[in-house]
Amino acid sequence: MRKRLTLAVVVGLVATTAVAFGATSAPPTKQPGILTVGFDVPAPGFWNGRVTGTTIRNPTGFEAGLAQAIAKQLGIPKIVYVRAPFGGLFSPAPKKYDFAFEEVTITLERAKVVGFSAPYFDANQGVLIRKGLAKPTSIAALKSLQLCAQSSTTGLAYIQHTLRPAKKPLVYSPSSTAAFDAVEAGKCDALILDVPIVVSQSKKKPGAYGGVIGQIVTREGYGAVMDRGSKLKPSLDNAIRALKADGTITQLQKKWLPFTRVPILK
């Protein structure tokens, strides 16, 4: 009887040790002990800081703060930030980062070539107009305008496949900078892009535009972009869900994306 009890205790200790080791094992990042996060700018409210070469110094903002919270949640002591232009995110080639936070909408088409985390933010499409333009009061009224969009975005897909305006949309790449410049210069009547992005830009440069006149309900979820089949995904998803549950994501949104409610265009 004593031998059986001793054996049971030993087996129990081995099992407990194995569970504890599994629970504390390091997440499978590309570099042990380092979380490499991709970013791109401009992204006012999401990423703020001084870009130096291919990295960013003292980053702040919604996605920067979320990346830092995830690193803490996963027990990773160091974060490295790597510039990852938006236009190159959807290549099937191996990524140089563990994941990228770049206000990317999760779509089935994109998920064929890259991996996505669980969604961490919900957004619709916003409509930013040029100064002097009479404010459109409906989605139908947008069809007669000179619209523009950033390349490879769901805003462009919405214009091309759903709205189908009379004029061919102007398309700008690789970042949103040229699209915002076109609206400011009056070359584009209205830019369609994720509502938090256009609202943040409008607040960043007050008086440069005619304002964000509405949002189009598309119910898009942002996800972190990573290698398809990344072994980090389960850990990242669990971290995002935990940060949603404890209110961290809501707090970050209130702090960095304090835009007022934008009316819905119908």
mmCIF file of C-alpha atoms in Angstrom:
data_model
loop_
_atom_site.group_PDB
_atom_site.id
_atom_site.type_symbol
_atom_site.label_atom_id
_atom_site.label_comp_id
_atom_site.label_asym_id
_atom_site.label_seq_id
_atom_site.Cartn_x
_atom_site.Cartn_y
_atom_site.Cartn_z
ATOM 1 C CA MET A 1 0.000 0.000 0.000
ATOM 2 C CA ARG A 2 2.810 2.410 0.943
ATOM 3 C CA LYS A 3 4.625 1.711 -2.345
ATOM 4 C CA ARG A 4 1.445 2.443 -4.279
ATOM 5 C CA LEU A 5 0.929 5.693 -2.371
ATOM 6 C CA THR A 6 4.538 6.705 -2.971
ATOM 7 C CA LEU A 7 4.241 5.949 -6.671
ATOM 8 C CA ALA A 8 0.997 7.925 -6.860
ATOM 9 C CA VAL A 9 2.643 10.901 -5.164
ATOM 10 C CA VAL A 10 5.600 10.776 -7.556
ATOM 11 C CA VAL A 11 3.318 10.567 -10.590
ATOM 12 C CA GLY A 12 1.251 13.444 -9.230
ATOM 13 C CA LEU A 13 4.345 15.571 -8.711
ATOM 14 C CA VAL A 14 5.583 14.868 -12.230
ATOM 15 C CA ALA A 15 2.189 15.772 -13.698
ATOM 16 C CA THR A 16 1.985 18.950 -11.627
ATOM 17 C CA THR A 17 5.488 19.943 -12.666
ATOM 18 C CA ALA A 18 4.670 19.313 -16.322
ATOM 19 C CA VAL A 19 1.531 21.446 -16.123
ATOM 20 C CA ALA A 20 3.375 24.241 -14.342
ATOM 21 C CA PHE A 21 6.179 24.144 -16.896
ATOM 22 C CA GLY A 22 3.693 24.272 -19.756
ATOM 23 C CA ALA A 23 1.872 27.185 -18.169
ATOM 24 C CA THR A 24 5.045 29.215 -17.776
ATOM 25 C CA SER A 25 6.809 28.254 -21.029
ATOM 26 C CA ALA A 26 7.686 31.239 -23.193
ATOM 27 C CA PRO A 27 5.350 32.145 -26.082
ATOM 28 C CA PRO A 28 6.776 31.074 -29.477
ATOM 29 C CA THR A 29 8.005 34.458 -30.725
ATOM 30 C CA LYS A 30 10.496 34.792 -33.576
ATOM 31 C CA GLN A 31 13.174 35.827 -31.104
ATOM 32 C CA PRO A 32 13.035 34.294 -27.591
ATOM 33 C CA GLY A 33 12.086 36.881 -24.982
ATOM 34 C CA ILE A 34 11.337 39.539 -27.598
ATOM 35 C CA LEU A 35 7.992 40.549 -29.120
ATOM 36 C CA THR A 36 8.509 42.044 -32.582
ATOM 37 C CA VAL A 37 5.582 44.275 -33.568
ATOM 38 C CA GLY A 38 4.997 45.722 -37.039
ATOM 39 C CA PHE A 39 3.605 49.250 -37.432
ATOM 40 C CA ASP A 40 3.055 51.881 -40.094
ATOM 41 C CA VAL A 41 2.413 55.612 -40.053
ATOM 42 C CA PRO A 42 0.620 57.934 -40.356
ATOM 43 C CA ALA A 43 -1.877 56.480 -37.937
ATOM 44 C CA PRO A 44 -2.822 59.304 -35.558
ATOM 45 C CA GLY A 45 -4.321 57.978 -32.355
ATOM 46 C CA PHE A 46 -3.130 54.448 -33.106
ATOM 47 C CA TRP A 47 0.622 55.081 -33.393
ATOM 48 C CA ASN A 48 2.321 58.268 -32.216
ATOM 49 C CA GLY A 49 6.057 58.763 -31.853
ATOM 50 C CA ARG A 50 9.218 59.609 -33.759
ATOM 51 C CA VAL A 51 10.031 57.266 -36.623
ATOM 52 C CA THR A 52 13.763 56.634 -36.950
ATOM 53 C CA GLY A 53 14.826 54.439 -39.852
ATOM 54 C CA THR A 54 12.725 51.277 -39.626
ATOM 55 C CA THR A 55 11.622 51.700 -36.024
ATOM 56 C CA ILE A 56 9.700 54.178 -33.858
ATOM 57 C CA ARG A 57 10.906 55.799 -30.654
ATOM 58 C CA ASN A 58 8.746 56.221 -27.551
ATOM 59 C CA PRO A 59 5.594 54.953 -29.283
ATOM 60 C CA THR A 60 2.216 55.790 -27.814
ATOM 61 C CA GLY A 61 -1.341 55.398 -29.059
ATOM 62 C CA PHE A 62 -4.086 52.778 -29.043
ATOM 63 C CA GLU A 63 -2.247 50.016 -30.912
ATOM 64 C CA ALA A 64 1.125 50.847 -29.345
ATOM 65 C CA GLY A 65 -0.454 50.643 -25.894
ATOM 66 C CA LEU A 66 -2.226 47.410 -26.788
ATOM 67 C CA ALA A 67 1.042 45.847 -27.989
ATOM 68 C CA GLN A 68 2.666 46.788 -24.674
ATOM 69 C CA ALA A 69 -0.251 45.333 -22.718
ATOM 70 C CA ILE A 70 -0.047 42.100 -24.717
ATOM 71 C CA ALA A 71 3.681 41.788 -24.056
ATOM 72 C CA LYS A 72 2.995 42.161 -20.335
ATOM 73 C CA GLN A 73 0.121 39.680 -20.512
ATOM 74 C CA LEU A 74 2.389 37.129 -22.221
ATOM 75 C CA GLY A 75 5.294 37.760 -19.870
ATOM 76 C CA ILE A 76 7.585 38.994 -22.653
ATOM 77 C CA PRO A 77 10.104 41.528 -21.273
ATOM 78 C CA LYS A 78 11.080 43.344 -24.483
ATOM 79 C CA ILE A 79 9.298 44.795 -27.527
ATOM 80 C CA VAL A 80 10.971 45.660 -30.824
ATOM 81 C CA TYR A 81 9.041 47.816 -33.318
ATOM 82 C CA VAL A 82 9.543 47.292 -37.050
ATOM 83 C CA ARG A 83 8.212 49.509 -39.845
ATOM 84 C CA ALA A 84 5.978 47.349 -42.056
ATOM 85 C CA PRO A 85 4.327 49.319 -44.897
ATOM 86 C CA PHE A 86 0.619 48.573 -45.192
ATOM 87 C CA GLY A 87 0.892 47.671 -48.875
ATOM 88 C CA GLY A 88 3.182 44.743 -48.096
ATOM 89 C CA LEU A 89 1.165 43.220 -45.258
ATOM 90 C CA PHE A 90 -0.751 40.774 -47.424
ATOM 91 C CA SER A 91 2.173 39.022 -49.051
ATOM 92 C CA PRO A 92 2.361 35.292 -48.239
ATOM 93 C CA ALA A 93 6.113 35.641 -47.633
ATOM 94 C CA PRO A 94 7.321 35.027 -44.048
ATOM 95 C CA LYS A 95 6.933 38.107 -41.838
ATOM 96 C CA LYS A 96 9.822 39.805 -40.078
ATOM 97 C CA TYR A 97 7.538 40.537 -37.133
ATOM 98 C CA ASP A 98 5.490 38.374 -34.767
ATOM 99 C CA PHE A 99 2.414 40.410 -35.634
ATOM 100 C CA ALA A 100 1.564 43.825 -37.040
ATOM 101 C CA PHE A 101 -0.979 46.265 -35.628
ATOM 102 C CA GLU A 102 -2.066 48.492 -38.524
ATOM 103 C CA GLU A 103 -5.849 48.945 -38.335
ATOM 104 C CA VAL A 104 -6.325 45.928 -40.612
ATOM 105 C CA THR A 105 -9.817 44.633 -41.241
ATOM 106 C CA ILE A 106 -10.137 40.853 -41.116
ATOM 107 C CA THR A 107 -11.479 39.510 -44.432
ATOM 108 C CA LEU A 108 -11.787 36.013 -45.888
ATOM 109 C CA GLU A 109 -9.757 37.037 -48.930
ATOM 110 C CA ARG A 110 -6.847 38.325 -46.843
ATOM 111 C CA ALA A 111 -7.023 35.287 -44.561
ATOM 112 C CA LYS A 112 -6.109 33.099 -47.530
ATOM 113 C CA VAL A 113 -2.533 34.406 -47.445
ATOM 114 C CA VAL A 114 -1.935 35.776 -43.902
ATOM 115 C CA GLY A 115 -2.968 34.918 -40.383
ATOM 116 C CA PHE A 116 -5.160 37.094 -38.163
ATOM 117 C CA SER A 117 -5.556 37.359 -34.438
ATOM 118 C CA ALA A 118 -8.914 37.523 -32.736
ATOM 119 C CA PRO A 119 -10.479 40.964 -33.421
ATOM 120 C CA TYR A 120 -9.478 43.730 -31.030
ATOM 121 C CA PHE A 121 -11.448 46.681 -32.447
ATOM 122 C CA ASP A 122 -14.699 47.246 -34.349
ATOM 123 C CA ALA A 123 -14.905 49.929 -37.033
ATOM 124 C CA ASN A 124 -17.055 51.170 -39.902
ATOM 125 C CA GLN A 125 -16.029 53.209 -42.948
ATOM 126 C CA GLY A 126 -15.893 56.987 -42.478
ATOM 127 C CA VAL A 127 -16.386 59.718 -45.080
ATOM 128 C CA LEU A 128 -13.979 62.672 -44.938
ATOM 129 C CA ILE A 129 -14.833 65.504 -47.366
ATOM 130 C CA ARG A 130 -12.896 68.461 -48.749
ATOM 131 C CA LYS A 131 -13.474 72.025 -47.601
ATOM 132 C CA GLY A 132 -16.216 73.862 -49.455
ATOM 133 C CA LEU A 133 -18.126 70.753 -50.514
ATOM 134 C CA ALA A 134 -21.836 70.663 -49.732
ATOM 135 C CA LYS A 135 -22.235 67.878 -47.191
ATOM 136 C CA PRO A 136 -23.732 64.703 -48.690
ATOM 137 C CA THR A 137 -26.689 63.506 -46.634
ATOM 138 C CA SER A 138 -26.945 59.946 -47.946
ATOM 139 C CA ILE A 139 -24.835 57.115 -49.324
ATOM 140 C CA ALA A 140 -26.497 57.600 -52.711
ATOM 141 C CA ALA A 141 -25.261 61.208 -52.789
ATOM 142 C CA LEU A 142 -21.662 59.950 -52.682
ATOM 143 C CA LYS A 143 -22.009 58.285 -56.087
ATOM 144 C CA SER A 144 -21.739 61.532 -58.032
ATOM 145 C CA LEU A 145 -18.582 62.723 -56.201
ATOM 146 C CA GLN A 146 -14.914 62.249 -56.995
ATOM 147 C CA LEU A 147 -14.081 59.664 -54.366
ATOM 148 C CA CYS A 148 -10.675 58.442 -53.298
ATOM 149 C CA ALA A 149 -9.225 55.679 -51.174
ATOM 150 C CA GLN A 150 -5.989 54.162 -49.972
ATOM 151 C CA SER A 151 -4.885 51.133 -51.979
ATOM 152 C CA SER A 152 -5.479 47.633 -50.579
ATOM 153 C CA THR A 153 -8.127 48.866 -48.105
ATOM 154 C CA THR A 154 -11.678 47.766 -47.455
ATOM 155 C CA GLY A 155 -12.701 51.375 -48.141
ATOM 156 C CA LEU A 156 -11.510 50.987 -51.726
ATOM 157 C CA ALA A 157 -13.253 47.605 -51.989
ATOM 158 C CA TYR A 158 -16.484 49.209 -50.766
ATOM 159 C CA ILE A 159 -16.247 51.952 -53.394
ATOM 160 C CA GLN A 160 -15.496 49.537 -56.225
ATOM 161 C CA HIS A 161 -17.837 46.677 -55.418
ATOM 162 C CA THR A 162 -20.717 48.153 -53.424
ATOM 163 C CA LEU A 163 -21.006 51.890 -54.046
ATOM 164 C CA ARG A 164 -19.972 51.842 -57.738
ATOM 165 C CA PRO A 165 -19.750 55.649 -58.254
ATOM 166 C CA ALA A 166 -20.064 57.402 -61.600
ATOM 167 C CA LYS A 167 -16.390 58.452 -61.559
ATOM 168 C CA LYS A 168 -13.451 56.105 -61.184
ATOM 169 C CA PRO A 169 -12.025 56.524 -57.671
ATOM 170 C CA LEU A 170 -8.571 57.974 -57.144
ATOM 171 C CA VAL A 171 -6.322 55.416 -55.463
ATOM 172 C CA TYR A 172 -3.306 56.351 -53.356
ATOM 173 C CA SER A 173 -0.513 54.222 -51.886
ATOM 174 C CA PRO A 174 1.290 52.990 -49.960
ATOM 175 C CA SER A 175 0.070 54.921 -46.894
ATOM 176 C CA SER A 176 -2.937 57.159 -46.295
ATOM 177 C CA THR A 177 -0.827 60.356 -46.431
ATOM 178 C CA ALA A 178 -1.329 60.956 -50.161
ATOM 179 C CA ALA A 179 -5.070 60.354 -49.852
ATOM 180 C CA PHE A 180 -5.382 62.899 -47.042
ATOM 181 C CA ASP A 181 -3.287 65.351 -49.069
ATOM 182 C CA ALA A 182 -5.633 64.918 -52.051
ATOM 183 C CA VAL A 183 -8.661 65.789 -49.930
ATOM 184 C CA GLU A 184 -6.867 68.780 -48.430
ATOM 185 C CA ALA A 185 -5.853 70.012 -51.904
ATOM 186 C CA GLY A 186 -9.377 69.590 -53.257
ATOM 187 C CA LYS A 187 -8.438 66.907 -55.795
ATOM 188 C CA CYS A 188 -10.698 64.429 -54.024
ATOM 189 C CA ASP A 189 -14.226 65.276 -52.871
ATOM 190 C CA ALA A 190 -14.487 62.521 -50.315
ATOM 191 C CA LEU A 191 -12.141 59.921 -48.880
ATOM 192 C CA ILE A 192 -13.615 56.642 -47.651
ATOM 193 C CA LEU A 193 -11.463 55.031 -44.978
ATOM 194 C CA ASP A 194 -11.944 53.495 -41.527
ATOM 195 C CA VAL A 195 -13.878 55.937 -39.371
ATOM 196 C CA PRO A 196 -11.407 56.116 -36.439
ATOM 197 C CA ILE A 197 -8.592 56.901 -38.860
ATOM 198 C CA VAL A 198 -10.359 59.755 -40.673
ATOM 199 C CA VAL A 199 -11.694 61.203 -37.426
ATOM 200 C CA SER A 200 -8.234 61.128 -35.849
ATOM 201 C CA GLN A 201 -6.717 62.815 -38.929
ATOM 202 C CA SER A 202 -9.460 65.462 -39.013
ATOM 203 C CA LYS A 203 -8.779 66.283 -35.365
ATOM 204 C CA LYS A 204 -5.033 66.313 -36.005
ATOM 205 C CA LYS A 205 -5.395 68.973 -38.734
ATOM 206 C CA PRO A 206 -8.454 71.058 -37.845
ATOM 207 C CA GLY A 207 -9.577 73.322 -40.665
ATOM 208 C CA ALA A 208 -7.791 71.328 -43.381
ATOM 209 C CA TYR A 209 -10.895 69.384 -44.398
ATOM 210 C CA GLY A 210 -14.647 69.720 -44.558
ATOM 211 C CA GLY A 211 -14.999 67.235 -41.715
ATOM 212 C CA VAL A 212 -16.107 63.649 -41.278
ATOM 213 C CA ILE A 213 -19.726 63.863 -42.378
ATOM 214 C CA GLY A 214 -20.775 60.323 -41.556
ATOM 215 C CA GLN A 215 -19.986 56.670 -41.316
ATOM 216 C CA ILE A 216 -21.106 53.752 -43.441
ATOM 217 C CA VAL A 217 -22.023 50.694 -41.381
ATOM 218 C CA THR A 218 -19.784 47.807 -42.481
ATOM 219 C CA ARG A 219 -19.104 46.188 -39.080
ATOM 220 C CA GLU A 220 -15.431 45.462 -39.646
ATOM 221 C CA GLY A 221 -13.154 43.914 -37.063
ATOM 222 C CA TYR A 222 -9.464 44.786 -36.823
ATOM 223 C CA GLY A 223 -7.033 41.916 -36.318
ATOM 224 C CA ALA A 224 -3.278 41.658 -35.883
ATOM 225 C CA VAL A 225 -1.563 40.387 -39.055
ATOM 226 C CA MET A 226 0.869 37.480 -38.743
ATOM 227 C CA ASP A 227 2.245 34.521 -40.646
ATOM 228 C CA ARG A 228 -0.466 32.121 -41.731
ATOM 229 C CA GLY A 229 -0.359 29.231 -39.281
ATOM 230 C CA SER A 230 1.675 31.192 -36.728
ATOM 231 C CA LYS A 231 2.222 29.226 -33.517
ATOM 232 C CA LEU A 232 1.853 32.481 -31.594
ATOM 233 C CA LYS A 233 -1.819 32.889 -32.536
ATOM 234 C CA PRO A 234 -3.351 30.932 -29.599
ATOM 235 C CA SER A 235 -1.310 32.909 -27.058
ATOM 236 C CA LEU A 236 -2.061 36.210 -28.782
ATOM 237 C CA ASP A 237 -5.787 35.454 -29.032
ATOM 238 C CA ASN A 238 -5.939 34.550 -25.333
ATOM 239 C CA ALA A 239 -4.132 37.769 -24.432
ATOM 240 C CA ILE A 240 -6.518 39.913 -26.518
ATOM 241 C CA ARG A 241 -9.570 38.227 -24.973
ATOM 242 C CA ALA A 242 -8.172 38.736 -21.478
ATOM 243 C CA LEU A 243 -7.492 42.431 -22.173
ATOM 244 C CA LYS A 244 -11.027 42.830 -23.473
ATOM 245 C CA ALA A 245 -12.462 41.128 -20.410
ATOM 246 C CA ASP A 246 -10.528 43.201 -17.874
ATOM 247 C CA GLY A 247 -11.377 46.510 -19.584
ATOM 248 C CA THR A 248 -7.848 47.343 -20.794
ATOM 249 C CA ILE A 249 -8.859 47.666 -24.449
ATOM 250 C CA THR A 250 -11.809 49.886 -23.578
ATOM 251 C CA GLN A 251 -9.552 52.127 -21.470
ATOM 252 C CA LEU A 252 -6.997 52.423 -24.283
ATOM 253 C CA GLN A 253 -9.733 53.319 -26.762
ATOM 254 C CA LYS A 254 -11.110 56.040 -24.486
ATOM 255 C CA LYS A 255 -7.636 57.445 -23.935
ATOM 256 C CA TRP A 256 -6.342 57.486 -27.517
ATOM 257 C CA LEU A 257 -9.443 57.465 -29.724
ATOM 258 C CA PRO A 258 -11.774 59.935 -28.006
ATOM 259 C CA PHE A 259 -13.717 60.749 -31.160
ATOM 260 C CA THR A 260 -17.341 61.710 -30.787
ATOM 261 C CA ARG A 261 -20.125 59.614 -32.243
ATOM 262 C CA VAL A 262 -20.231 60.029 -36.016
ATOM 263 C CA PRO A 263 -23.701 60.020 -37.631
ATOM 264 C CA ILE A 264 -24.601 57.050 -39.815
ATOM 265 C CA LEU A 265 -25.154 57.616 -43.517
ATOM 266 C CA LYS A 266 -27.998 55.606 -45.024
#
